[in-house]
Every structure is written in structure tokens, then in C-alpha cells.
PDB file of C-alpha atoms and ligand atoms in Angstrom:
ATOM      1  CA  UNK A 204      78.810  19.930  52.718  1.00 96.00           C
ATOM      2  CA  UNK A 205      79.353  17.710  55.823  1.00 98.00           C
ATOM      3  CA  UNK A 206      78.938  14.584  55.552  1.00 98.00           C
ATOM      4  CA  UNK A 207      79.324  11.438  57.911  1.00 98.00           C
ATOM      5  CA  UNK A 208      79.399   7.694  57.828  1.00 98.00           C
ATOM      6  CA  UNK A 209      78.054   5.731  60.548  1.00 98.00           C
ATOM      7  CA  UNK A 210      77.510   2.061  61.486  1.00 97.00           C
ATOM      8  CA  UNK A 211      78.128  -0.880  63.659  1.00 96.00           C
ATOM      9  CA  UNK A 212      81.974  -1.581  64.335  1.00 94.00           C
ATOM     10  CA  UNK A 213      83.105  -3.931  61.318  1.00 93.00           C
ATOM     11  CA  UNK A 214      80.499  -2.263  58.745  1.00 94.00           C
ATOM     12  CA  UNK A 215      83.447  -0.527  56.730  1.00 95.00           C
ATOM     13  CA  UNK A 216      82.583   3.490  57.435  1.00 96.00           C
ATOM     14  CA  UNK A 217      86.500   3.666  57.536  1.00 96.00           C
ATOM     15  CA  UNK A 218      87.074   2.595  54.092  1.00 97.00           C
ATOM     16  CA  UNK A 219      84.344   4.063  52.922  1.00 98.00           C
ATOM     17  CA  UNK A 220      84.304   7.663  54.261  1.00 98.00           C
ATOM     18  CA  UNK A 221      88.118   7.796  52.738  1.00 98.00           C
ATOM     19  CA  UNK A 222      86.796   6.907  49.655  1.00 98.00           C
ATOM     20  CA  UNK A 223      84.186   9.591  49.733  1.00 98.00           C
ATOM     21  CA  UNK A 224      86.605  11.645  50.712  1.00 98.00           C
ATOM     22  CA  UNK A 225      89.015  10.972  47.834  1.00 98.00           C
ATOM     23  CA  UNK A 226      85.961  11.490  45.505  1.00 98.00           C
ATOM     24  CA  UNK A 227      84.782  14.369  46.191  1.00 97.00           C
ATOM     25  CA  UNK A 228      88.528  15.982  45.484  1.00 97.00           C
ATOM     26  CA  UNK A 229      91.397  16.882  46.839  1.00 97.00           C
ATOM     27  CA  UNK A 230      90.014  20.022  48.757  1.00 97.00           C
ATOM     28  CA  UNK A 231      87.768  17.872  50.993  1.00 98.00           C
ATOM     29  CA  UNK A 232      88.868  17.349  54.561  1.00 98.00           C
ATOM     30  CA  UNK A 233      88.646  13.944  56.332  1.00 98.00           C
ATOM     31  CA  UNK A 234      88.112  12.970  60.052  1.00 98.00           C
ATOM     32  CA  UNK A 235      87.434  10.878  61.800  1.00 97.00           C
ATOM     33  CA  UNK A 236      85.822  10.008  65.934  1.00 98.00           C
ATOM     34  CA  UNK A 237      86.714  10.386  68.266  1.00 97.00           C
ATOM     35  CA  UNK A 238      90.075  12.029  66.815  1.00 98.00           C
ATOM     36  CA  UNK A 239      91.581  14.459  64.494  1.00 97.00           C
ATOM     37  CA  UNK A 240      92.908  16.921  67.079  1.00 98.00           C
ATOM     38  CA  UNK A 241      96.206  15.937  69.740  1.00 98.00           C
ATOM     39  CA  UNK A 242      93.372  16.166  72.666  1.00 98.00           C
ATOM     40  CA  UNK A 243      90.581  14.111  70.837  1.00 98.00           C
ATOM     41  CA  UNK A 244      93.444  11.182  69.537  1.00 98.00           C
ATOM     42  CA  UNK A 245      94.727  11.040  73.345  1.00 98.00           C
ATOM     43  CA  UNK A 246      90.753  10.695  74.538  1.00 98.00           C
ATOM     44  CA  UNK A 247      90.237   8.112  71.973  1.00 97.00           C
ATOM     45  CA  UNK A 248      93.423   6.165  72.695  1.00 96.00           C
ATOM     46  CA  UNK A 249      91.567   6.208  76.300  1.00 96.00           C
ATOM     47  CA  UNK A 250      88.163   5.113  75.276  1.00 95.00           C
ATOM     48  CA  UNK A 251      89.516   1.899  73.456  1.00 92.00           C
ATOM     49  CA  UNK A 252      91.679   0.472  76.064  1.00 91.00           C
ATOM     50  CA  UNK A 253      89.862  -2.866  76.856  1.00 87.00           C
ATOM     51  CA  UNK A 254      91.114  -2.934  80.787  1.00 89.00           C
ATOM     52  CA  UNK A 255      89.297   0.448  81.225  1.00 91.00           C
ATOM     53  CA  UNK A 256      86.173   0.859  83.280  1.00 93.00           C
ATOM     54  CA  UNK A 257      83.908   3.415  82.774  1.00 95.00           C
ATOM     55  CA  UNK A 258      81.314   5.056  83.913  1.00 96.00           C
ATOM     56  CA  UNK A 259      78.470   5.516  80.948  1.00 96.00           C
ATOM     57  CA  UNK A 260      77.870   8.956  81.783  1.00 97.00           C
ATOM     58  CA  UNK A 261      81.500   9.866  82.080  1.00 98.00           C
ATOM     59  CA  UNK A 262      82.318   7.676  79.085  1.00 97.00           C
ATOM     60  CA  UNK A 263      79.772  10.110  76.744  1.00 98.00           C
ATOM     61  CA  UNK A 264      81.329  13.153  78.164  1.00 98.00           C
ATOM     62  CA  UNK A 265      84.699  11.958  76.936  1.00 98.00           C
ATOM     63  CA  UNK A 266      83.351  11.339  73.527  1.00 98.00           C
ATOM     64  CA  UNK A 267      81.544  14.701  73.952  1.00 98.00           C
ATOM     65  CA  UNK A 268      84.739  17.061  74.617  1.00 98.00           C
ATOM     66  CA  UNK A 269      86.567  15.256  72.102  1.00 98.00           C
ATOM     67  CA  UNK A 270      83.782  16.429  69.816  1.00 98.00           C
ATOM     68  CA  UNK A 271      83.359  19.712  71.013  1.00 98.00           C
ATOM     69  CA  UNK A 272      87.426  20.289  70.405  1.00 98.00           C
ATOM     70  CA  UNK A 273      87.289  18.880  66.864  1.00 98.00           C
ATOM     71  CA  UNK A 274      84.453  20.736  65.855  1.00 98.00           C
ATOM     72  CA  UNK A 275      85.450  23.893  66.952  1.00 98.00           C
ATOM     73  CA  UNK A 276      88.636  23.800  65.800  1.00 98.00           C
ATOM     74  CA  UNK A 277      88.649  21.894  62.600  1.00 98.00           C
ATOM     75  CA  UNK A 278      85.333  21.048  61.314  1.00 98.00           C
ATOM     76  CA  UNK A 279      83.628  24.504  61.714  1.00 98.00           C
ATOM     77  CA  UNK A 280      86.604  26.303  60.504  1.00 98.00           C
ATOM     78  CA  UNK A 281      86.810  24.234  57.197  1.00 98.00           C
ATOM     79  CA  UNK A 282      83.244  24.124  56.177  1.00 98.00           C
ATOM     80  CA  UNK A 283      83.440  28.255  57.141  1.00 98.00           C
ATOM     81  CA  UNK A 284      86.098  28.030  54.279  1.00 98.00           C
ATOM     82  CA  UNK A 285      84.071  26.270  51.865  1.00 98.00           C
ATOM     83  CA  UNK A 286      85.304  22.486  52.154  1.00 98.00           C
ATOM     84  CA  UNK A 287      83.423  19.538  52.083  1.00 98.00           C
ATOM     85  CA  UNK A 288      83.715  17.586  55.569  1.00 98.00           C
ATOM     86  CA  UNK A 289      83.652  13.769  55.376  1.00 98.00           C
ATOM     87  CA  UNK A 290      83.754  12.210  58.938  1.00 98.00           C
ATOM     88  CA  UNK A 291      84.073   8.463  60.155  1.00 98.00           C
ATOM     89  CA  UNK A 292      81.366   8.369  62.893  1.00 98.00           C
ATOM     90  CA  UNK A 293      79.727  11.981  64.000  1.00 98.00           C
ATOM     91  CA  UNK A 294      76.975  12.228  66.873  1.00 98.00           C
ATOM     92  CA  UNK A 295      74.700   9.345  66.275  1.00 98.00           C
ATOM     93  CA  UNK A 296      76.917   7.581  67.119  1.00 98.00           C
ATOM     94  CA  UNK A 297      77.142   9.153  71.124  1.00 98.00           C
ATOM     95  CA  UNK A 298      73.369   8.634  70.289  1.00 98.00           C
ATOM     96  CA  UNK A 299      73.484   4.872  69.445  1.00 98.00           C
ATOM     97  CA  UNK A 300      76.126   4.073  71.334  1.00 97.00           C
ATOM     98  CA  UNK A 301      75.543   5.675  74.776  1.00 97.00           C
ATOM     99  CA  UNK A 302      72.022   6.783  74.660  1.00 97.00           C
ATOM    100  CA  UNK A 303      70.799   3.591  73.143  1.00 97.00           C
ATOM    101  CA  UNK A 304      72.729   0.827  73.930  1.00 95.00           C
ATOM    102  CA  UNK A 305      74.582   2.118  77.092  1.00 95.00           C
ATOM    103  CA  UNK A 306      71.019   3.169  78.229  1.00 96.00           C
ATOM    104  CA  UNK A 307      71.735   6.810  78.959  1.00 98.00           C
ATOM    105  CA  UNK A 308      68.583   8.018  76.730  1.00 97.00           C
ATOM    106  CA  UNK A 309      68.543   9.294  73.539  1.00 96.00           C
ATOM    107  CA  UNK A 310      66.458  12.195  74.044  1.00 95.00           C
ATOM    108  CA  UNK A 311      69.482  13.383  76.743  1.00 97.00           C
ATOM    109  CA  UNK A 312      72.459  12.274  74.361  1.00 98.00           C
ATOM    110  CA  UNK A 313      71.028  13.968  71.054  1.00 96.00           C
ATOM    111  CA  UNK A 314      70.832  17.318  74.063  1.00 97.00           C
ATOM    112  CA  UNK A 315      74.275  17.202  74.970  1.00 97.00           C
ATOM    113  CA  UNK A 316      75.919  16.592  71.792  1.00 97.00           C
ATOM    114  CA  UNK A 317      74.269  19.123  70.467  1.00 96.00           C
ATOM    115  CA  UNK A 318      75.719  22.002  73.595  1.00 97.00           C
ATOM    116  CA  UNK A 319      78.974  20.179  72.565  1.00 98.00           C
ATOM    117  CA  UNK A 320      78.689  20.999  68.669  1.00 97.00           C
ATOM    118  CA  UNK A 321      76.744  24.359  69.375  1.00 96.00           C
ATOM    119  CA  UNK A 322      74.199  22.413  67.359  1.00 96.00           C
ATOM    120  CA  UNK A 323      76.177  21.378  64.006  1.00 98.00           C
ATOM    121  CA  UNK A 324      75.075  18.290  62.876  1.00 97.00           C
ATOM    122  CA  UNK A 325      75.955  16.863  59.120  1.00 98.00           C
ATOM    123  CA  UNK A 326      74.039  17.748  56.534  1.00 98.00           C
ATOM    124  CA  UNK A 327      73.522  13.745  55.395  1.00 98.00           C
ATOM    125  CA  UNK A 328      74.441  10.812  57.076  1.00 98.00           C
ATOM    126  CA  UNK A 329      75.459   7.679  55.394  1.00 98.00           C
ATOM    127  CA  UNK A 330      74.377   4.524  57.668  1.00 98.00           C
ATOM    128  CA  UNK A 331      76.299   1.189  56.447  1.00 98.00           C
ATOM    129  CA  UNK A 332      73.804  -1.469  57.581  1.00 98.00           C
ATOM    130  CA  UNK A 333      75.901  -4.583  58.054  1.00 97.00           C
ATOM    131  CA  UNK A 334      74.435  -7.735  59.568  1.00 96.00           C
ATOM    132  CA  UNK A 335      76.177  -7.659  63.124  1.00 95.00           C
ATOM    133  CA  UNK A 336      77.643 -11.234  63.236  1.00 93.00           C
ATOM    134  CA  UNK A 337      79.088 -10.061  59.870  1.00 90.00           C
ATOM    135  CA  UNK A 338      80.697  -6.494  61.592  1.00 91.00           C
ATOM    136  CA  UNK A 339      82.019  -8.599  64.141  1.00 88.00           C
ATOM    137  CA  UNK A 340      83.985 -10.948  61.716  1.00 87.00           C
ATOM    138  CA  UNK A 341      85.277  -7.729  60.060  1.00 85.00           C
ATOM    139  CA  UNK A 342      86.449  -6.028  63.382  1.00 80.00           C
ATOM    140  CA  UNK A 343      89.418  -6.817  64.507  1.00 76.00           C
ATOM    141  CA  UNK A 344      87.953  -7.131  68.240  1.00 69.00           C
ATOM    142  CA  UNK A 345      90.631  -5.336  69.573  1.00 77.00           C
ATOM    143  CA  UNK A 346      89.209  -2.050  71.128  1.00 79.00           C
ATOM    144  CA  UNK A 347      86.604  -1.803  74.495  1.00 84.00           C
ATOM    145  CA  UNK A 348      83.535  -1.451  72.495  1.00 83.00           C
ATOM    146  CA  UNK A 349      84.521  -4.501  70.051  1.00 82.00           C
ATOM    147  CA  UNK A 350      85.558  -6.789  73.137  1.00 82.00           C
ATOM    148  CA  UNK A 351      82.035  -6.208  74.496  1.00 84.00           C
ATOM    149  CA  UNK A 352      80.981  -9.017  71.411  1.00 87.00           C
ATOM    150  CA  UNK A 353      77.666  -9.529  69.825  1.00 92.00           C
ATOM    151  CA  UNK A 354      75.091  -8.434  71.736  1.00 94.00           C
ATOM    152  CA  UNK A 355      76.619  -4.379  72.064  1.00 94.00           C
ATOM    153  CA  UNK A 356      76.801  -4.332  68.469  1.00 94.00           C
ATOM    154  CA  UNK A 357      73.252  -5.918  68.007  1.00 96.00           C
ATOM    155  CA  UNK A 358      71.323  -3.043  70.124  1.00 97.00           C
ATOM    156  CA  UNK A 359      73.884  -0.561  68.119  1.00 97.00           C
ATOM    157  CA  UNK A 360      72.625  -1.755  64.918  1.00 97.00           C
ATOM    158  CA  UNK A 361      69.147  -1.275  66.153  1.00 97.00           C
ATOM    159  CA  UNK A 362      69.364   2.131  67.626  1.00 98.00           C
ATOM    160  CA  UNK A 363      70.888   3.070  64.312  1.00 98.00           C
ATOM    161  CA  UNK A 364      67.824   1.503  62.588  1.00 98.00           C
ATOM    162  CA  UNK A 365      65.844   3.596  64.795  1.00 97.00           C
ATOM    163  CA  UNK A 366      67.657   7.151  63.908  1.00 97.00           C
ATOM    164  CA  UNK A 367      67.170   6.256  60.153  1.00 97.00           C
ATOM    165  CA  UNK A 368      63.256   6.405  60.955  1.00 97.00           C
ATOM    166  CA  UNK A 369      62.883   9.570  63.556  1.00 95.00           C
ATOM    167  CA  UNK A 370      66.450  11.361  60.920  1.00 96.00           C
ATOM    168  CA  UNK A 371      64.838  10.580  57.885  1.00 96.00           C
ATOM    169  CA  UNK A 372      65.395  13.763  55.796  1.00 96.00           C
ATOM    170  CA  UNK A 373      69.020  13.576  56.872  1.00 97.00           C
ATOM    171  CA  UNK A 374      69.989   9.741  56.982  1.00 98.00           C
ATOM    172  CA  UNK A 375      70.270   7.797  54.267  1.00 98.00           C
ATOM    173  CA  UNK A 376      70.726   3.859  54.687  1.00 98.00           C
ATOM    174  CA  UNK A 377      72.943   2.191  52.647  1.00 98.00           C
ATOM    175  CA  UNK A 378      73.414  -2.004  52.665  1.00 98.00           C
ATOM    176  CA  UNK A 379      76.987  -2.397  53.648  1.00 97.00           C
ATOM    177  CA  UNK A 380      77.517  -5.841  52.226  1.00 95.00           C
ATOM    178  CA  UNK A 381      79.399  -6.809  48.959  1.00 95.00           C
ATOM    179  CA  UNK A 382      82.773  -5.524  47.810  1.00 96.00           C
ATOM    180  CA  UNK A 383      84.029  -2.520  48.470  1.00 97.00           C
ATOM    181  CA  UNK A 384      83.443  -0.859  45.248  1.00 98.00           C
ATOM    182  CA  UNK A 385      80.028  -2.111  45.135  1.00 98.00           C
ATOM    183  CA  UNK A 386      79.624  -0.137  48.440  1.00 98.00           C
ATOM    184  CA  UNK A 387      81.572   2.733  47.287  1.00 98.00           C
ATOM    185  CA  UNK A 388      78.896   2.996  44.625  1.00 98.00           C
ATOM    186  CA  UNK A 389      76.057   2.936  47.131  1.00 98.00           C
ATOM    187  CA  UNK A 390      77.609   5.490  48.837  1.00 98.00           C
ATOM    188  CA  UNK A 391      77.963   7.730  45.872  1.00 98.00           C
ATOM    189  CA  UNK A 392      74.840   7.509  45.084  1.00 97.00           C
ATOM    190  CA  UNK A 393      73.237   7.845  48.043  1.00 96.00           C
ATOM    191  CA  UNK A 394      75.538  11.267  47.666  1.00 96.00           C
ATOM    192  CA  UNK A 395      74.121  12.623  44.545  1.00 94.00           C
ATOM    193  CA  UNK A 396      71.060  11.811  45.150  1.00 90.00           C
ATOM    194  CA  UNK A 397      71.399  14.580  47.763  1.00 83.00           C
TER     195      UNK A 397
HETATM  196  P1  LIG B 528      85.926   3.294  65.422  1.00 65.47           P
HETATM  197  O1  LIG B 528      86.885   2.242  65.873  1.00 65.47           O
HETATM  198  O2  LIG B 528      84.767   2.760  64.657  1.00 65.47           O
HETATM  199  O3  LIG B 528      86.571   4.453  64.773  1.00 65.47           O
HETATM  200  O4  LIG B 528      85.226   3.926  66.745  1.00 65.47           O
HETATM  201  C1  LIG B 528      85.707   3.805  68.000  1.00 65.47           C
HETATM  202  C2  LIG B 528      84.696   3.160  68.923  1.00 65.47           C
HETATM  203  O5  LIG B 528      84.070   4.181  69.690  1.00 65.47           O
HETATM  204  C3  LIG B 528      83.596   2.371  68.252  1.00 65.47           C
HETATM  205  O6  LIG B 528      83.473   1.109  68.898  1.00 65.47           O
HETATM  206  C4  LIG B 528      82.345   3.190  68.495  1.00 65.47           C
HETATM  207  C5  LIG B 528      82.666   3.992  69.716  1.00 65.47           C
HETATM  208  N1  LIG B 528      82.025   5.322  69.792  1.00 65.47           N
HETATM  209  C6  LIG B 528      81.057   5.544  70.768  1.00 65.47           C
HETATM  210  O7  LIG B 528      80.720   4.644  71.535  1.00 65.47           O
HETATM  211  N2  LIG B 528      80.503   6.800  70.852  1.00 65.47           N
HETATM  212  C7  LIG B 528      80.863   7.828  70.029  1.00 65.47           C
HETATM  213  O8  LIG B 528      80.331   8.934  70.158  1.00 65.47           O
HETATM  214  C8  LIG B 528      81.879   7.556  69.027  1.00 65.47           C
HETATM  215  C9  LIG B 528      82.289   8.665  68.099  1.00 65.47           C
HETATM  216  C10 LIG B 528      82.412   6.311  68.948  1.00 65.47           C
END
């Protein structure tokens, strides 16, 4: 099973996709993205310098080959062997972040990532909704996307919204506020009930 956690930045996916992970045994491999190969870590330590400017386009075909390298190389590989996958962010969030709210289209993001995957996407989707003045006290501010402030993670949280609706057999929306076991919980459920 593959499984990823989405959400605005400060909704607690990292937390909570290691706790999945730890769940759902020792066997079960966790990512996260952009990362979890030497070429993806090096593109994300890119994509999060705050001095950087970017170009939209070329800022989703960053995320994209960082994708394309991890999946080839770790994910497929490891759900070919029978693991569980658990992954902190996954390709809604190219779609939320740089379709949606970086305005590059959704219907053209959800078309790329899926060239750069070959067309794996999870099998459910965990989205932490978190109230986005709340993710932004949580995040520690210090990355490009979390420097943008409020109003980024505001049309995030709304394109994610939006996915839930058009994704529905595959998303399931969790609330992301409380403690983290009471999340944890959530999450488990929303798990098994799959
Ligand atoms: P993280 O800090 O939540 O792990 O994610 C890094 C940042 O990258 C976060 O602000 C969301 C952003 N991001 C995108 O904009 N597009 C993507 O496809 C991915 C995976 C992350």
C-alpha cells in the first residue's frame, strides 16, 4: 500500500506520516518530498532557499525530476517488493502548490506529474486540514514557500480542499487540530477504514 500525507506547511504531515509509518511495522518504508534520494535532497535543499527566484514553471519541473528519481528508484522498487510506502507530501502537492496557487493549472500539473511517476499515484491520501493562521504558527517560517506568509498557504489550503472533492475515492480528510495522538488516531482510522 502507498500511502501519503498532505497539507498546508505547519499541519503536522511530518509527524504524522512517521507515525504511520512506525505503525504499520517495521517493514514499511518512509519518505518524504521532495527527498529521499542524494539528487532529490540536493533539489530540495534548492527549492527552500528563501533568496532563490524562480520561475513557476521551472520551479514544478524541479519538484517533478526529484519525483521522477525517487519513484523510480525507491518507491516503485519497494512496493514491487511488497512494502507499504508512507510518504510526507506526494503529487498533490505539485498540484496545490504549483498548479493552484502558483497558477500553472491543475489540469497541466496533475499531466506532468503523472509522465514523471509513469502514472503512480498513492493508493489513499491523508489530507491534514489545519486552519492556515494555525500552520503558520507551527512552521518554523524558515524555507521559500513558508516565507511567502499567509496568503500562499491560504490558496494551498483551498486547492487541497478542492482535490478532496474532484479525489474523492482516494483522499480522505482528516482535521489536523488537537494533540498529536488525537491526530495519530484520525489518521489510523482514516487507514483502516480503507
Ligand atoms: P515540507 O517542508 O513540508 O517537507 O515541504 C517543502 C516545501 O515544498 C513545502 O513548502 C511545500 C513545497 N512543495 C511544493 O511546492 N511542491 C511539491 O510538489 C512538493 C513536494 C513540495
Amino acid at each position: 500500500m502507498f500511502v501519503s500525507l498532505e497539507g498546508i506547511d505547519g499541519s503536522g504531515k511530518s509527524t504524522q506520516a512517521r507515525l504511520l509509518a512506525e505503525a504499520l511495522g517495521p517493514e514499511t518504508l518512509l519518505i518524504r518530498e521532495p527527498g529521499g534520494t542524494g539528487a532529490a535532497e540536493r533539489i530540495r535543499e534548492l527549492l527552500a532557499e528563501p533568496a532563490l527566484e524562480l520561475d513557476p514553471l521551472a520551479e514544478l519541473l524541479l519538484f517533478l525530476a526529484a519525483r521522477a528519481d525517487l519513484t523510480a528508484r525507491v518507491i516503485r522498487p519497494a512496493l514491487d517488493a511488497g512494502r507499504d510506502v508512507v510518504s510526507d507530501r506526494f503529487a498533490d502537492s505539485s498540484v496545490a502548490y504549483q498548479g493552484a496557487a502558483r497558477g500553472l493549472g491543475v489540469g497541466e500539473v496533475i499531466s506532468l506529474t503523472g509522465s514523471a511517476t509513469e502514472g503512480l499515484w498513492p493508493d489513499l491520501t491523508v489530507l491534514l486540514r489545519v486552519d492556515p493562521e494555525v500552520g503558520m504558527d507551527r512552521a518554523d517560517g524558515d524555507d521559500r514557500f513558508e516565507s511567502e506568509g499567509l496568503e500562499l498557504q491560504r490558496a494551498v489550503a483551498q486547492a487541497y480542499e478542492e482535490i478532496a472533492k474532484i479525489a474523492s475515492d482516494r483522499v480522505v480528510v482528516v482535521d489536523g487540530e488537537g494533540t498529536v495522538e488525537e491526530v495519530h488516531e484520525r489518521v489510523m482510522e482514516a487507514v483502516r477504514s480503507r
